[in-house]
Amino acid sequence: MPADPTTPTTRSAPPLAIPDVARLGADVLERVSSVVVGMREPLRIAFATILAGGHVLFEDVPGLGKTLAARSIAAAVGLDFRRLQCTPDLLPSDITGSFVYVPSAADFEFRPGPVFTGLFLADEINRTSPKTQSALLEAMAEGQVSVEGRSFPLPSPFHVVATANPIESEGTYALPEAQLDRFMVRLSVGYPDEEGESRVLLARVARRHEVATVEPVIDAPTLAAMQAGVEVVDVDPDIVEYCVRLAAATRHHRSVEVGASPRGSQGLLLVARALAVLDGRDFVIPDDVKSVAVPVLAHRLTLTVQAWTSGVRAEQVVWEVLNTVAGPPAVGAAQRAEAAGR
């Protein structure tokens, strides 16, 4: 929590070289995967989203390690971490903070809420009311909060990781489309296979206590430098056009009432670029875009009533779009790879 929340905390960091970003990224994922078993690909996309400057929503049934994954990523990257358990009686001020009267100063003083941190975990975000959910909109979009007409900058880097339970309806509030759109990706963890579940149980027995901890691999300034390293990577116009065509195809799909906005195509590009850097490449290939299409686009689609009642899922629509929209030619990517090899 900053001592003076009115003072901007944004730091400019010199970019790290791509090999350094890839090496540190592999170390972070290896450290987190040692605690969070069977989630390698979701963790990879979640970390790429953080490198891209975005926010992550884990949506799956309880007991699959969503909260552990968020806490482990925060610890591994050295960010300050705050967790808020969302409940129906939560107020916006419980997130943003509020002005409190201080008798000794005969004035009101702003007391920052838990959102003033590096990584904010909103656990079971769909359990709190839309009014409270909306308290995060400005924080996620602009890196600041406004209270009683005054704006307060948040620390940088700042990221929100939220969890949601899709199978419960009592005492829950579906996230509005505007709130969902602020999350760069929505990830499903899925059940582990038998081998993975056995590793979870054996790890619990081996550590002889409930809480699993992760030691830091990097710190907040290093994460900012890694994010700056991702930002210097250019993208071929063919890849940009491919992202635009994928997003546009969702808007014209027969099962979709409202398709992905330009924020969706931008999310495709940014997360794909971060994945490329994690793989040690300074160029994006079509497979990078395809691997993040469902996490980036599916939660941005509003299905028609007919599709919804027929059991069509947004993920199915995205897969159909991927199968129908032609990818860009691979000549440019191949030439870059050949040049890098030389």
Coordinates of C-alpha atoms in Angstrom, one line a residue:
M1 CA 0.0 0.0 0.0
P2 CA 1.6 3.3 -1.0
A3 CA 2.2 5.8 1.8
D4 CA 0.8 8.6 -0.4
P5 CA -1.8 7.3 -2.9
T6 CA -2.0 10.6 -4.6
T7 CA 1.6 10.2 -5.9
P8 CA 1.9 8.3 -9.2
T9 CA 3.8 5.1 -8.9
T10 CA 4.2 4.2 -12.6
R11 CA 7.8 3.2 -13.3
S12 CA 9.5 3.2 -16.7
A13 CA 11.9 0.2 -17.0
P14 CA 14.4 -0.4 -19.7
P15 CA 13.3 -3.4 -21.8
L16 CA 15.0 -6.8 -21.3
A17 CA 16.3 -8.7 -24.3
I18 CA 14.0 -11.4 -25.6
P19 CA 16.3 -14.3 -24.6
D20 CA 16.3 -12.9 -21.0
V21 CA 12.6 -12.6 -21.0
A22 CA 12.2 -16.2 -22.3
R23 CA 14.7 -17.5 -19.7
L24 CA 13.1 -15.7 -16.7
G25 CA 9.6 -16.6 -18.0
A26 CA 10.6 -20.3 -18.1
D27 CA 12.0 -20.0 -14.5
V28 CA 8.7 -18.5 -13.3
L29 CA 6.6 -21.1 -14.9
E30 CA 8.8 -23.9 -13.6
R31 CA 8.6 -22.6 -10.1
V32 CA 4.8 -22.2 -10.2
S33 CA 4.3 -25.6 -11.9
S34 CA 6.2 -27.2 -9.0
V35 CA 3.3 -26.2 -6.7
V36 CA 0.3 -26.0 -9.1
V37 CA 0.1 -29.4 -10.8
G38 CA -1.5 -30.2 -14.1
M39 CA -2.1 -26.6 -15.3
R40 CA 1.0 -25.9 -17.4
E41 CA -0.9 -24.5 -20.4
P42 CA -3.4 -22.3 -18.5
L43 CA -0.5 -21.0 -16.4
R44 CA 1.5 -20.3 -19.5
I45 CA -1.3 -18.3 -21.0
A46 CA -2.0 -16.5 -17.7
F47 CA 1.6 -15.5 -17.3
A48 CA 1.7 -14.3 -21.0
T49 CA -1.4 -12.2 -20.3
I50 CA 0.4 -10.5 -17.4
L51 CA 3.5 -9.9 -19.6
A52 CA 1.0 -8.4 -22.1
G53 CA -0.3 -6.0 -19.4
G54 CA -3.7 -7.7 -19.1
H55 CA -6.0 -9.2 -16.5
V56 CA -7.0 -12.9 -16.0
L57 CA -10.3 -14.6 -15.2
F58 CA -10.2 -18.2 -14.0
E59 CA -13.6 -19.7 -14.4
D60 CA -14.1 -23.3 -13.3
V61 CA -15.6 -25.5 -10.6
P62 CA -14.3 -25.3 -7.1
G63 CA -11.3 -27.2 -5.9
L64 CA -9.2 -27.1 -9.0
G65 CA -6.5 -24.8 -7.7
K66 CA -7.6 -21.4 -9.2
T67 CA -6.8 -19.4 -6.1
L68 CA -3.5 -21.3 -5.6
A69 CA -2.5 -20.6 -9.2
A70 CA -3.1 -16.8 -8.8
R71 CA -1.3 -16.7 -5.4
S72 CA 1.6 -18.7 -6.8
I73 CA 2.1 -16.5 -9.9
A74 CA 2.0 -13.4 -7.6
A75 CA 4.6 -14.9 -5.4
A76 CA 6.9 -16.0 -8.2
V77 CA 7.0 -12.6 -9.9
G78 CA 7.5 -10.8 -6.6
L79 CA 4.4 -8.6 -6.7
D80 CA 2.6 -7.4 -3.6
F81 CA -0.5 -9.6 -3.3
R82 CA -4.0 -8.9 -1.8
R83 CA -6.9 -11.3 -1.8
L84 CA -10.5 -10.3 -1.3
Q85 CA -13.2 -12.8 -0.8
C86 CA -16.2 -11.4 -2.7
T87 CA -19.6 -11.7 -0.9
P88 CA -23.0 -10.2 -1.6
D89 CA -22.7 -7.5 1.1
L90 CA -19.4 -6.2 -0.2
L91 CA -19.4 -2.5 -1.0
P92 CA -17.3 -0.6 -3.7
S93 CA -15.4 1.2 -0.9
D94 CA -14.3 -2.2 0.4
I95 CA -12.3 -2.5 -2.8
T96 CA -11.2 1.0 -3.6
G97 CA -10.9 2.5 -0.1
S98 CA -12.6 5.6 1.3
F99 CA -12.2 8.9 3.1
V100 CA -12.0 8.6 6.9
Y101 CA -12.3 11.5 9.3
V102 CA -9.2 12.0 11.3
P103 CA -10.0 14.1 14.5
S104 CA -6.3 15.0 15.1
A105 CA -6.1 16.7 11.7
A106 CA -9.7 17.8 11.7
D107 CA -9.9 16.6 8.1
F108 CA -10.8 13.6 6.0
E109 CA -7.9 11.3 4.9
F110 CA -8.0 8.7 2.2
R111 CA -7.4 5.2 3.3
P112 CA -6.5 3.0 0.3
G113 CA -8.4 -0.3 -0.1
P114 CA -6.9 -3.7 -1.0
V115 CA -6.9 -2.8 -4.8
F116 CA -3.7 -0.8 -4.1
T117 CA -1.4 -3.7 -4.7
G118 CA 0.6 -5.4 -7.5
L119 CA -1.7 -8.3 -8.0
F120 CA -5.3 -8.2 -6.8
L121 CA -7.1 -11.5 -6.5
A122 CA -10.9 -11.1 -6.5
D123 CA -12.0 -14.6 -5.3
E124 CA -15.4 -15.7 -6.5
I125 CA -16.1 -12.3 -8.2
N126 CA -19.5 -13.4 -9.3
R127 CA -20.6 -13.6 -5.6
T128 CA -20.6 -9.8 -5.2
S129 CA -23.1 -7.4 -6.7
P130 CA -22.7 -5.6 -10.1
K131 CA -22.3 -2.3 -8.3
T132 CA -19.2 -3.7 -6.4
Q133 CA -17.9 -5.5 -9.5
S134 CA -18.0 -2.1 -11.3
A135 CA -15.6 -0.7 -8.8
L136 CA -12.9 -2.6 -10.6
L137 CA -13.7 -1.3 -14.1
E138 CA -11.6 1.9 -13.8
A139 CA -8.8 0.1 -12.0
M140 CA -8.5 -2.5 -14.8
A141 CA -8.8 -0.1 -17.7
E142 CA -6.9 2.9 -16.5
G143 CA -4.7 1.8 -13.5
Q144 CA -6.4 4.2 -11.1
V145 CA -9.5 4.6 -8.9
S146 CA -11.7 7.6 -8.4
V147 CA -13.3 8.3 -5.0
E148 CA -15.4 11.3 -4.3
G149 CA -14.2 13.1 -7.4
R150 CA -10.5 12.5 -6.7
S151 CA -8.3 10.0 -8.7
F152 CA -5.6 7.9 -7.1
P153 CA -3.1 6.0 -9.3
L154 CA -2.4 2.4 -8.6
P155 CA 1.0 0.7 -8.3
S156 CA 2.7 -0.4 -11.5
P157 CA 2.7 -3.2 -12.5
F158 CA -0.9 -3.8 -11.5
H159 CA -3.0 -6.8 -12.5
V160 CA -6.3 -8.3 -11.5
V161 CA -6.8 -12.1 -11.3
A162 CA -10.3 -13.1 -10.6
T163 CA -12.0 -16.5 -10.0
A164 CA -15.6 -17.4 -10.8
N165 CA -17.7 -20.5 -10.2
P166 CA -19.8 -21.1 -13.3
I167 CA -22.0 -23.9 -11.9
E168 CA -23.6 -22.0 -9.0
S169 CA -26.5 -19.7 -9.4
E170 CA -27.8 -19.0 -5.9
G171 CA -26.3 -15.9 -4.3
T172 CA -24.3 -15.1 -7.5
Y173 CA -24.4 -12.3 -10.0
A174 CA -23.3 -12.9 -13.6
L175 CA -20.6 -10.6 -14.7
P176 CA -21.8 -7.9 -17.0
E177 CA -20.4 -7.9 -20.6
A178 CA -18.5 -4.7 -19.9
Q179 CA -16.8 -6.3 -16.9
L180 CA -16.0 -9.5 -18.8
D181 CA -14.5 -7.4 -21.6
R182 CA -11.9 -5.9 -19.3
F183 CA -10.4 -9.4 -18.7
M184 CA -7.9 -10.1 -21.5
V185 CA -8.4 -13.8 -21.1
R186 CA -10.8 -16.2 -19.5
L187 CA -9.3 -19.6 -18.6
S188 CA -10.7 -22.9 -17.6
V189 CA -8.5 -25.2 -15.6
G190 CA -10.2 -28.5 -16.1
Y191 CA -9.9 -31.7 -14.1
P192 CA -6.4 -33.2 -13.9
D193 CA -5.8 -36.7 -15.2
E194 CA -5.2 -39.5 -12.8
E195 CA -1.5 -39.1 -12.8
G196 CA -1.8 -35.4 -12.2
E197 CA -4.3 -35.9 -9.3
S198 CA -1.9 -38.4 -7.7
R199 CA 0.9 -35.9 -7.9
V200 CA -1.3 -33.3 -6.1
L201 CA -2.0 -35.8 -3.3
L202 CA 1.6 -36.9 -3.0
A203 CA 2.8 -33.3 -2.9
R204 CA 0.4 -32.5 -0.1
V205 CA 1.7 -35.5 1.9
A206 CA 5.3 -34.6 1.2
R207 CA 5.1 -31.0 2.5
R208 CA 3.2 -32.1 5.7
H209 CA 1.2 -28.9 5.9
E210 CA -1.8 -27.4 4.0
V211 CA -0.4 -24.2 2.5
A212 CA 1.9 -24.5 -0.5
T213 CA 4.3 -21.7 -0.9
V214 CA 6.3 -20.4 -3.9
E215 CA 9.6 -18.5 -3.5
P216 CA 10.1 -15.3 -5.7
V217 CA 11.9 -15.8 -9.0
I218 CA 11.9 -12.1 -10.0
D219 CA 10.7 -8.9 -8.5
A220 CA 8.3 -6.1 -9.6
P221 CA 10.9 -4.0 -11.4
T222 CA 12.2 -7.1 -13.3
L223 CA 8.6 -7.9 -14.3
A224 CA 8.2 -4.3 -15.6
A225 CA 11.4 -4.8 -17.6
M226 CA 10.1 -8.0 -19.1
Q227 CA 6.8 -6.3 -20.0
A228 CA 8.9 -3.6 -21.7
G229 CA 10.8 -6.2 -23.6
V230 CA 7.6 -7.7 -25.0
E231 CA 6.4 -4.2 -26.1
V232 CA 9.4 -3.7 -28.4
V233 CA 8.5 -6.8 -30.5
D234 CA 6.9 -5.8 -33.8
V235 CA 4.2 -7.9 -35.5
D236 CA 3.9 -8.7 -39.3
P237 CA 0.9 -7.0 -41.0
D238 CA -0.3 -10.5 -42.0
I239 CA -0.7 -11.5 -38.4
V240 CA -2.5 -8.2 -37.6
E241 CA -4.9 -8.9 -40.4
Y242 CA -5.5 -12.4 -39.2
C243 CA -6.4 -11.2 -35.7
V244 CA -8.8 -8.7 -37.2
R245 CA -10.4 -11.3 -39.5
L246 CA -10.9 -13.7 -36.6
A247 CA -12.6 -11.1 -34.5
A248 CA -14.7 -9.9 -37.4
A249 CA -15.9 -13.4 -38.2
T250 CA -17.4 -13.7 -34.7
R251 CA -19.6 -10.7 -35.4
H252 CA -21.2 -12.3 -38.5
H253 CA -21.5 -15.8 -37.1
R254 CA -25.1 -17.2 -37.2
S255 CA -25.1 -18.1 -33.5
V256 CA -23.7 -14.7 -32.3
E257 CA -25.8 -11.7 -31.4
V258 CA -22.8 -9.5 -30.4
G259 CA -19.3 -10.4 -31.5
A260 CA -15.9 -9.6 -30.3
S261 CA -15.0 -5.9 -30.2
P262 CA -11.6 -4.4 -31.4
R263 CA -10.5 -4.9 -27.8
G264 CA -10.8 -8.6 -28.6
S265 CA -8.6 -8.5 -31.7
Q266 CA -6.1 -6.4 -29.8
G267 CA -6.1 -9.0 -27.0
L268 CA -5.3 -11.7 -29.5
L269 CA -2.4 -9.8 -30.8
L270 CA -0.9 -8.8 -27.4
V271 CA -1.2 -12.3 -25.8
A272 CA 0.1 -14.0 -28.9
R273 CA 3.1 -11.6 -28.9
A274 CA 3.9 -12.4 -25.3
L275 CA 3.7 -16.2 -26.0
A276 CA 6.1 -15.7 -28.9
V277 CA 8.6 -14.0 -26.5
L278 CA 8.2 -16.7 -23.9
D279 CA 9.2 -19.1 -26.7
G280 CA 12.3 -17.0 -27.4
R281 CA 11.0 -15.6 -30.7
D282 CA 10.9 -11.9 -31.8
F283 CA 8.1 -12.7 -34.3
V284 CA 4.5 -14.0 -34.0
I285 CA 3.3 -17.0 -35.9
P286 CA -0.3 -18.0 -36.6
D287 CA -0.2 -20.9 -34.1
D288 CA 0.4 -18.3 -31.3
V289 CA -2.8 -16.6 -32.3
K290 CA -4.7 -19.9 -32.6
S291 CA -3.6 -21.1 -29.1
V292 CA -5.1 -18.0 -27.4
A293 CA -8.2 -17.5 -29.6
V294 CA -10.6 -19.3 -27.2
P295 CA -9.3 -17.7 -24.0
V296 CA -9.3 -14.3 -25.6
L297 CA -12.5 -14.3 -27.6
A298 CA -15.0 -16.7 -26.2
H299 CA -16.0 -14.6 -23.1
R300 CA -16.6 -11.6 -25.4
L301 CA -19.4 -13.2 -27.4
T302 CA -23.1 -12.9 -26.7
L303 CA -25.0 -15.8 -28.3
T304 CA -28.4 -15.5 -29.8
V305 CA -31.4 -16.9 -27.8
Q306 CA -31.8 -19.7 -30.3
A307 CA -28.1 -20.8 -30.0
W308 CA -28.2 -20.6 -26.2
T309 CA -31.3 -22.7 -25.9
S310 CA -29.8 -25.2 -28.3
G311 CA -26.8 -25.7 -26.1
V312 CA -24.3 -23.9 -28.3
R313 CA -21.2 -22.7 -26.4
A314 CA -19.1 -19.7 -27.2
E315 CA -16.0 -21.8 -27.3
Q316 CA -17.6 -23.9 -30.0
V317 CA -18.2 -20.7 -32.0
V318 CA -14.5 -19.7 -31.7
W319 CA -13.3 -23.1 -32.8
E320 CA -15.6 -23.0 -35.8
V321 CA -14.3 -19.5 -36.7
L322 CA -10.7 -20.8 -36.4
N323 CA -11.6 -23.6 -38.8
T324 CA -13.2 -21.4 -41.4
V325 CA -10.9 -18.3 -41.4
A326 CA -7.8 -18.8 -43.5
G327 CA -4.5 -18.2 -41.8
P328 CA -1.8 -15.9 -43.1
P329 CA 1.0 -17.2 -45.3
A330 CA 3.9 -18.6 -43.4
V331 CA 6.5 -17.1 -45.7
G332 CA 7.3 -14.1 -43.6
A333 CA 7.6 -16.1 -40.4
A334 CA 9.8 -18.8 -42.1
Q335 CA 12.1 -16.1 -43.4
R336 CA 12.5 -14.6 -39.9
A337 CA 13.2 -18.0 -38.4
E338 CA 15.8 -18.7 -41.0
A339 CA 17.5 -15.4 -40.5
A340 CA 17.4 -16.0 -36.7
G341 CA 19.1 -19.4 -37.2
R342 CA 21.9 -17.8 -39.2

